[in-house]
Short mmCIF file of C-alpha atoms and ligand atoms in Angstrom, two decimals:
data_model
loop_
_atom_site.label_atom_id
_atom_site.label_comp_id
_atom_site.label_asym_id
_atom_site.label_seq_id
_atom_site.Cartn_x
_atom_site.Cartn_y
_atom_site.Cartn_z
CA MET A 3 27.55 -12.06 0.49
CA THR A 4 30.34 -9.55 0.93
CA ASP A 5 33.02 -10.51 3.53
CA THR A 6 30.51 -7.84 6.57
CA PRO A 7 27.29 -8.47 5.36
CA LEU A 8 25.04 -6.13 7.45
CA PHE A 9 23.65 -8.28 9.27
CA GLU A 10 24.57 -11.72 10.85
CA HIS A 11 21.89 -13.86 11.71
CA ALA A 12 18.67 -11.97 10.49
CA VAL A 13 14.81 -13.62 11.43
CA VAL A 14 11.78 -13.65 9.58
CA VAL A 15 8.48 -13.26 11.44
CA GLY A 16 5.76 -13.78 8.69
CA ILE A 17 6.81 -15.29 5.19
CA GLY A 18 4.44 -13.50 3.64
CA LEU A 19 4.11 -10.64 0.41
CA ILE A 20 6.51 -8.46 2.31
CA GLY A 21 8.24 -11.17 4.49
CA SER A 22 9.43 -13.89 1.72
CA SER A 23 10.71 -10.26 -0.23
CA MET A 24 12.62 -9.03 2.35
CA ALA A 25 14.03 -12.91 2.51
CA HIS A 26 14.81 -12.59 -1.21
CA ALA A 27 16.26 -9.31 -1.36
CA MET A 28 19.03 -9.92 1.75
CA ARG A 29 20.02 -13.30 0.60
CA GLU A 30 20.29 -11.99 -3.55
CA ARG A 31 22.40 -8.64 -1.34
CA GLY A 32 24.10 -10.70 1.00
CA LEU A 33 22.75 -8.84 4.18
CA ALA A 34 22.55 -11.47 6.46
CA ARG A 35 24.95 -14.16 6.97
CA LYS A 36 21.67 -16.20 8.10
CA ILE A 37 18.13 -16.10 7.63
CA THR A 38 15.38 -17.84 10.17
CA GLY A 39 11.73 -17.71 8.72
CA CYS A 40 9.46 -18.29 11.33
CA ASP A 41 5.65 -18.77 10.63
CA ALA A 42 3.13 -20.83 12.29
CA ASP A 43 2.17 -22.39 9.65
CA ASP A 44 3.69 -26.21 8.84
CA ALA A 45 3.12 -25.61 4.75
CA VAL A 46 4.59 -22.12 4.98
CA ARG A 47 7.88 -23.09 6.13
CA ALA A 48 8.47 -26.19 3.60
CA ARG A 49 7.81 -23.65 1.04
CA ALA A 50 9.87 -21.32 2.52
CA GLN A 51 12.59 -23.69 2.73
CA GLU A 52 11.74 -25.23 -1.22
CA ILE A 53 12.37 -21.96 -2.42
CA GLY A 54 15.41 -21.57 -1.08
CA ILE A 55 14.97 -17.70 1.22
CA VAL A 56 16.13 -19.25 4.14
CA ASP A 57 18.38 -21.05 5.75
CA ALA A 58 16.17 -22.46 8.68
CA VAL A 59 12.46 -21.77 10.04
CA SER A 60 10.58 -21.89 13.61
CA ALA A 61 7.56 -22.17 14.43
CA ASP A 62 8.93 -20.70 18.45
CA ILE A 63 9.15 -17.15 17.85
CA LYS A 64 11.08 -16.80 20.95
CA LYS A 65 13.73 -19.56 20.49
CA ALA A 66 14.63 -17.80 17.27
CA ALA A 67 14.61 -14.37 18.41
CA LYS A 68 17.37 -15.73 20.62
CA GLY A 69 20.99 -14.71 18.91
CA ALA A 70 19.31 -12.43 16.30
CA ASP A 71 21.22 -9.23 15.86
CA LEU A 72 17.59 -8.04 13.30
CA ILE A 73 14.12 -9.64 13.42
CA ILE A 74 11.76 -8.28 11.21
CA ILE A 75 8.04 -8.60 11.80
CA ALA A 76 6.53 -9.13 8.76
CA THR A 77 2.71 -10.46 9.86
CA PRO A 78 -0.56 -8.14 9.99
CA VAL A 79 -0.47 -4.81 11.75
CA GLN A 80 -2.73 -6.26 15.48
CA ALA A 81 -0.79 -9.84 15.11
CA ALA A 82 3.01 -7.91 15.46
CA ALA A 83 2.04 -5.16 17.68
CA ASP A 84 0.50 -8.42 19.54
CA MET A 85 3.61 -10.29 19.96
CA ILE A 86 5.98 -7.29 20.01
CA ARG A 87 6.44 -7.53 23.79
CA ASP A 88 7.29 -11.48 23.79
CA ILE A 89 10.18 -10.88 21.01
CA ALA A 90 11.93 -7.77 22.20
CA GLY A 91 12.04 -9.82 25.93
CA ALA A 92 13.30 -12.84 23.81
CA SER A 93 15.22 -10.86 22.20
CA ASP A 94 19.45 -9.96 23.06
CA PRO A 95 20.29 -6.73 24.10
CA GLY A 96 20.88 -4.56 21.15
CA THR A 97 19.00 -6.49 18.40
CA LEU A 98 17.61 -4.27 15.42
CA ILE A 99 13.78 -5.09 15.46
CA VAL A 100 12.08 -3.76 12.24
CA ASP A 101 8.48 -4.14 12.59
CA VAL A 102 7.14 -3.96 8.29
CA GLY A 103 2.91 -2.81 9.12
CA SER A 104 1.21 -0.12 7.17
CA VAL A 105 -0.73 1.60 10.73
CA LYS A 106 2.58 2.59 12.67
CA GLY A 107 0.86 4.17 15.62
CA ALA A 108 -0.62 1.31 17.11
CA PHE A 109 2.33 -0.69 17.44
CA ALA A 110 4.82 2.37 18.20
CA GLY A 111 2.53 2.44 21.34
CA LYS A 112 3.47 -0.94 22.55
CA ALA A 113 7.02 -0.29 21.81
CA ARG A 114 7.79 2.54 23.51
CA ALA A 115 5.37 1.02 26.70
CA LEU A 116 8.28 -1.60 26.46
CA GLN A 117 10.96 -2.31 28.77
CA THR A 118 13.55 -4.06 26.26
CA HIS A 119 17.37 -3.75 25.18
CA ALA A 120 16.68 -4.72 22.01
CA HIS A 121 15.83 -1.62 20.10
CA ILE A 122 12.85 -1.36 17.77
CA VAL A 123 12.53 0.56 14.93
CA PRO A 124 9.05 0.82 13.45
CA CYS A 125 9.21 1.57 9.31
CA HIS A 126 6.44 0.58 6.58
CA PRO A 127 8.03 0.24 3.58
CA VAL A 128 4.92 1.77 0.61
CA ALA A 129 5.78 -1.03 -1.65
CA GLY A 130 3.71 -4.37 -1.92
CA THR A 131 0.97 -6.06 -4.57
CA GLU A 132 -2.12 -7.26 -4.06
CA GLN A 133 -0.23 -11.39 -3.73
CA SER A 134 -0.30 -12.79 -0.12
CA GLY A 135 2.62 -15.73 0.92
CA PRO A 136 5.29 -16.82 0.75
CA ASP A 137 5.28 -17.21 -3.31
CA SER A 138 4.09 -13.64 -3.74
CA GLY A 139 7.66 -12.53 -2.72
CA PHE A 140 10.38 -11.43 -5.36
CA ALA A 141 13.74 -9.37 -4.58
CA SER A 142 13.00 -6.36 -6.16
CA LEU A 143 9.51 -5.36 -4.89
CA PHE A 144 11.44 -2.45 -2.70
CA GLU A 145 13.66 -0.82 -5.30
CA ASN A 146 13.15 3.03 -5.67
CA ARG A 147 10.19 2.71 -3.25
CA TRP A 148 9.76 4.83 -0.15
CA CYS A 149 10.18 3.27 3.11
CA ILE A 150 9.13 5.81 5.79
CA VAL A 151 10.69 4.84 9.42
CA THR A 152 8.81 6.00 12.51
CA PRO A 153 11.93 6.44 15.06
CA LEU A 154 10.40 5.82 19.00
CA GLU A 155 11.81 8.74 21.19
CA ARG A 156 13.79 6.94 23.14
CA ASP A 157 17.70 8.06 24.06
CA ALA A 158 18.70 4.97 25.43
CA PRO A 159 22.45 4.57 24.08
CA GLY A 160 22.83 2.20 21.33
CA TYR A 161 19.24 3.52 19.52
CA ARG A 162 20.64 6.32 16.62
CA ALA A 163 22.93 4.53 15.56
CA ALA A 164 20.11 1.30 15.35
CA ILE A 165 17.86 3.70 13.91
CA ASP A 166 21.14 4.72 11.01
CA LYS A 167 21.41 0.35 11.16
CA ALA A 168 17.95 0.76 9.71
CA ILE A 169 18.20 2.78 7.25
CA ALA A 170 20.95 1.12 5.85
CA LEU A 171 18.79 -1.71 6.07
CA TRP A 172 16.30 -0.60 3.98
CA LYS A 173 18.76 1.63 1.75
CA ALA A 174 20.77 -1.79 1.14
CA VAL A 175 17.47 -3.19 -0.57
CA GLY A 176 16.68 -0.47 -3.36
CA ALA A 177 14.29 1.51 -0.88
CA GLN A 178 14.73 5.54 -0.38
CA VAL A 179 14.28 6.52 3.22
CA GLU A 180 11.91 9.37 5.10
CA VAL A 181 11.47 9.74 8.07
CA MET A 182 8.50 11.34 10.33
CA ASP A 183 7.01 10.26 13.48
CA ALA A 184 4.40 7.82 13.56
CA GLY A 185 0.78 10.01 14.00
CA HIS A 186 2.20 12.28 10.95
CA HIS A 187 3.01 8.49 9.20
CA ASP A 188 -0.99 7.55 9.35
CA ILE A 189 -2.75 9.97 8.73
CA ALA A 190 -0.36 10.63 4.73
CA LEU A 191 -1.31 7.03 3.71
CA ALA A 192 -4.92 7.22 4.94
CA ILE A 193 -5.24 9.88 1.87
CA THR A 194 -2.66 7.94 -0.02
CA SER A 195 -3.40 3.98 0.31
CA HIS A 196 -5.98 3.33 3.50
CA LEU A 197 -9.11 6.00 1.65
CA PRO A 198 -8.15 4.49 -2.25
CA HIS A 199 -8.27 0.84 -0.65
CA LEU A 200 -12.03 1.14 1.39
CA LEU A 201 -13.52 3.14 -1.85
CA ALA A 202 -12.35 -0.24 -4.16
CA PHE A 203 -13.65 -2.90 -1.59
CA THR A 204 -17.29 -0.19 -1.54
CA LEU A 205 -17.24 -0.29 -4.92
CA VAL A 206 -16.05 -3.62 -6.11
CA GLY A 207 -18.68 -4.68 -3.29
CA ALA A 208 -21.60 -1.97 -4.34
CA ALA A 209 -21.72 -3.23 -8.22
CA ASP A 210 -21.95 -6.58 -6.66
CA ASP A 211 -25.12 -5.97 -4.78
CA LEU A 212 -25.92 -4.30 -8.27
CA GLU A 213 -29.14 -6.18 -8.73
CA THR A 214 -29.76 -4.62 -12.18
CA VAL A 215 -25.74 -5.26 -13.74
CA THR A 216 -25.95 -8.98 -13.75
CA GLN A 217 -22.65 -11.19 -12.96
CA SER A 218 -21.62 -11.45 -16.26
CA GLU A 219 -21.80 -7.76 -17.91
CA ILE A 220 -19.72 -6.18 -14.75
CA ILE A 221 -16.75 -8.74 -16.06
CA LYS A 222 -17.54 -8.38 -19.68
CA TYR A 223 -17.07 -5.31 -19.24
CA SER A 224 -14.48 -4.12 -16.88
CA ALA A 225 -11.81 -2.18 -18.54
CA GLY A 226 -14.05 0.40 -18.52
CA GLY A 227 -12.29 1.03 -15.53
CA PHE A 228 -13.82 -1.82 -12.56
CA ARG A 229 -11.08 -3.86 -13.19
CA ASP A 230 -8.46 -0.89 -11.57
CA PHE A 231 -10.74 -1.00 -8.69
CA THR A 232 -10.65 -5.11 -8.19
CA ARG A 233 -6.85 -5.57 -7.93
CA ILE A 234 -6.96 -3.24 -5.04
CA ALA A 235 -9.92 -4.50 -3.33
CA ALA A 236 -7.94 -8.40 -4.28
CA SER A 237 -5.73 -7.80 -1.13
CA ASP A 238 -4.97 -9.76 2.00
CA PRO A 239 -8.33 -9.60 4.06
CA THR A 240 -7.19 -9.73 7.36
CA MET A 241 -4.05 -7.27 6.55
CA TRP A 242 -6.68 -4.48 5.43
CA ARG A 243 -9.29 -5.53 8.43
CA ASP A 244 -6.14 -4.69 10.60
CA VAL A 245 -5.30 -1.31 9.13
CA PHE A 246 -8.51 0.28 9.52
CA LEU A 247 -8.86 -1.21 13.30
CA THR A 248 -5.38 0.27 13.94
CA ASN A 249 -5.96 3.42 12.08
CA LYS A 250 -9.56 4.33 12.68
CA ASP A 251 -8.95 8.25 13.76
CA ALA A 252 -6.98 9.58 10.58
CA VAL A 253 -9.24 7.10 8.37
CA LEU A 254 -12.67 9.09 9.43
CA GLU A 255 -11.15 12.30 9.43
CA VAL A 256 -10.22 12.16 5.40
CA LEU A 257 -13.84 9.44 4.96
CA GLY A 258 -14.81 13.37 6.24
CA ARG A 259 -13.07 15.06 3.57
CA PHE A 260 -14.00 12.92 1.15
CA THR A 261 -17.51 12.39 1.45
CA GLU A 262 -16.91 16.02 1.09
CA GLU A 263 -15.54 16.60 -1.74
CA LEU A 264 -18.06 13.83 -2.55
CA ALA A 265 -21.12 15.90 -2.53
CA VAL A 266 -19.59 18.45 -4.43
CA LEU A 267 -18.92 16.40 -7.22
CA GLN A 268 -22.57 15.35 -6.91
CA ARG A 269 -23.93 18.19 -7.10
CA ALA A 270 -22.67 19.94 -10.27
CA ILE A 271 -23.42 16.34 -11.75
CA ARG A 272 -27.22 17.59 -11.31
CA TRP A 273 -26.54 21.46 -12.00
CA ALA A 274 -24.44 20.53 -14.42
CA ASP A 275 -21.74 22.67 -13.65
CA ALA A 276 -19.13 21.70 -16.43
CA ASP A 277 -16.36 24.25 -14.67
CA THR A 278 -16.21 22.44 -11.61
CA LEU A 279 -16.26 19.06 -13.38
CA GLU A 280 -13.38 19.98 -14.79
CA ASP A 281 -11.86 21.33 -13.10
CA VAL A 282 -11.62 18.56 -10.47
CA PHE A 283 -10.97 16.19 -13.26
CA SER A 284 -7.69 18.30 -14.25
CA ARG A 285 -6.47 17.82 -11.14
CA GLY A 286 -6.55 13.87 -11.31
CA ARG A 287 -4.64 14.04 -14.55
CA ASN A 288 -1.84 16.57 -13.10
CA ILE A 289 -1.16 14.55 -9.82
CA ARG A 290 -0.94 11.12 -12.57
CA ARG A 291 1.35 13.26 -13.95
CA ALA A 292 3.25 13.67 -11.23
CA ILE A 293 3.43 10.69 -10.30
CA ILE A 294 4.73 9.13 -12.92
CA GLN A 295 7.80 12.09 -13.23
CA SER A 296 8.66 11.39 -9.30
CA GLY A 297 8.97 7.25 -11.36
CA GLN A 298 6.19 5.99 -8.84
CA GLU A 299 4.45 4.87 -12.04
CA THR A 300 5.32 3.93 -15.89
CA ASP A 301 4.01 6.51 -18.18
CA ALA A 302 3.04 3.43 -20.09
CA PRO A 303 -0.55 4.18 -21.46
CA ASN A 304 -2.75 1.38 -19.28
CA PHE A 305 -0.30 0.61 -16.45
CA GLY A 306 2.15 -0.51 -19.53
CA ARG A 307 0.15 -3.84 -20.27
CA ASP A 308 0.58 -5.90 -23.10
CA LYS A 309 -1.45 -5.33 -25.83
CA GLU A 310 -2.29 -8.99 -25.44
CA ASN A 311 -3.86 -8.49 -21.95
CA ARG A 312 -5.90 -4.76 -22.51
P1 NAP B 211 0.35 -11.77 3.42
O1 NAP B 211 0.90 -11.85 2.25
O2 NAP B 211 -0.74 -11.94 4.57
O3 NAP B 211 1.79 -12.59 4.86
C1 NAP B 211 1.70 -12.05 6.34
C2 NAP B 211 2.01 -13.15 7.43
O4 NAP B 211 1.71 -13.03 8.69
C3 NAP B 211 1.71 -14.59 6.97
O5 NAP B 211 2.88 -15.50 7.03
C4 NAP B 211 1.32 -15.34 8.21
O6 NAP B 211 1.35 -17.05 8.53
C5 NAP B 211 1.60 -13.89 9.40
N1 NAP B 211 0.68 -13.87 9.83
C6 NAP B 211 -0.68 -13.85 9.49
N2 NAP B 211 -1.48 -13.54 10.51
C7 NAP B 211 -0.69 -13.95 12.10
C8 NAP B 211 -0.65 -13.93 14.00
N3 NAP B 211 -1.67 -13.50 14.45
N4 NAP B 211 0.46 -14.41 14.48
C9 NAP B 211 1.91 -14.72 14.07
N5 NAP B 211 1.35 -14.35 12.06
C10 NAP B 211 0.58 -14.56 11.49
O7 NAP B 211 1.01 -9.88 4.43
P2 NAP B 211 2.34 -9.21 4.12
O8 NAP B 211 0.94 -8.36 2.26
O9 NAP B 211 3.37 -9.98 3.32
O10 NAP B 211 1.47 -8.30 5.28
C11 NAP B 211 2.49 -8.41 6.41
C12 NAP B 211 2.39 -6.62 6.55
O11 NAP B 211 2.98 -5.92 5.67
C13 NAP B 211 0.88 -5.90 7.33
O12 NAP B 211 1.36 -5.71 8.15
C14 NAP B 211 1.11 -5.33 5.86
O13 NAP B 211 0.43 -3.70 6.56
C15 NAP B 211 2.73 -4.95 5.53
N6 NAP B 211 2.17 -4.10 4.51
C16 NAP B 211 1.87 -5.17 3.08
C17 NAP B 211 1.73 -4.36 2.38
C18 NAP B 211 1.02 -4.52 1.40
O14 NAP B 211 1.13 -4.36 -0.14
N7 NAP B 211 0.64 -6.29 0.79
C19 NAP B 211 3.11 -2.95 1.92
C20 NAP B 211 3.57 -2.68 2.72
C21 NAP B 211 3.22 -3.37 4.19
P3 NAP B 211 0.44 -17.75 7.77
O15 NAP B 211 1.69 -18.07 6.94
O16 NAP B 211 0.07 -19.12 8.82
O17 NAP B 211 -1.04 -17.55 7.53
#
């Protein structure tokens, strides 16, 4: 730890994938003198202590918030929106409160309406895996990933400095930071994250319902593409329930666009329109290349799976 860590006492509320990864990363980089983990589940609190990512644990968020200079809310989106009033009310003036939710409008809406001397800076680290729980976290999760910061429209004294401190936190755990408004975030993420998850859930569910293809065939031939959708479809159901409940308008907008594109392909297949098919598929390949060039994906074949796991 450096002599003057960024924070004296950080509280992580919700010790799942993102919460435990933040605790790991802050610990590894010496970003907080003390870390307290808050979780309602006795077993999760005990496990967080066993792994050694927290100095203390608490089931009482309001008590834990007292004396903290950083609070990271890492619960599903609806729970974060529900608890922000209590957390802000219990916090000391000047405490930085960040959330990590995948939808920003709902949380920002609740936070904006609060009278508080704490500084709430909504954030979304665009980094994750399909795992959940305290054992799934790791310190390098945020490295070279983007974190989107969506500040509230506040001109309270100290708020600008709090935004800078939140940005410094994300950079210190290895992320690159982009600042935008919550509405823009929600539409951008609807296309890049929420729609892909919806499609994966739908595809895996549809395969499960297909009576002409047996369950054993679905598993046996899954390397044809299906298994890559199952990774996304294995994500936490509560987290994704909340994403679709709180980002309804943006998801319905991009779903409408997607349905139109699907109809174009359906027509091209029906009428053997080879040019349209090739054109659409080429755009897909180009986007994949751009993602690899930007460093957000490996260019190793088959997502870098080793030979044994192909
Ligand atoms: P996770 O591994 O399932 O962890 C969620 C944590 O929140 C658990 O500790 C859980 O407590 C707690 N929790 C759940 N419901 C709660 C409630 N009603 N009140 C209080 N605590 C509650 O989930 P995660 O993947 O870390 O996701 C956390 C947040 O990060 C979500 O808002 C999600 O949108 C966002 N996010 C996720 C990803 C990703 O890829 N997974 C990426 C970026 C952002 P228990 O232990 O008691 O169940």
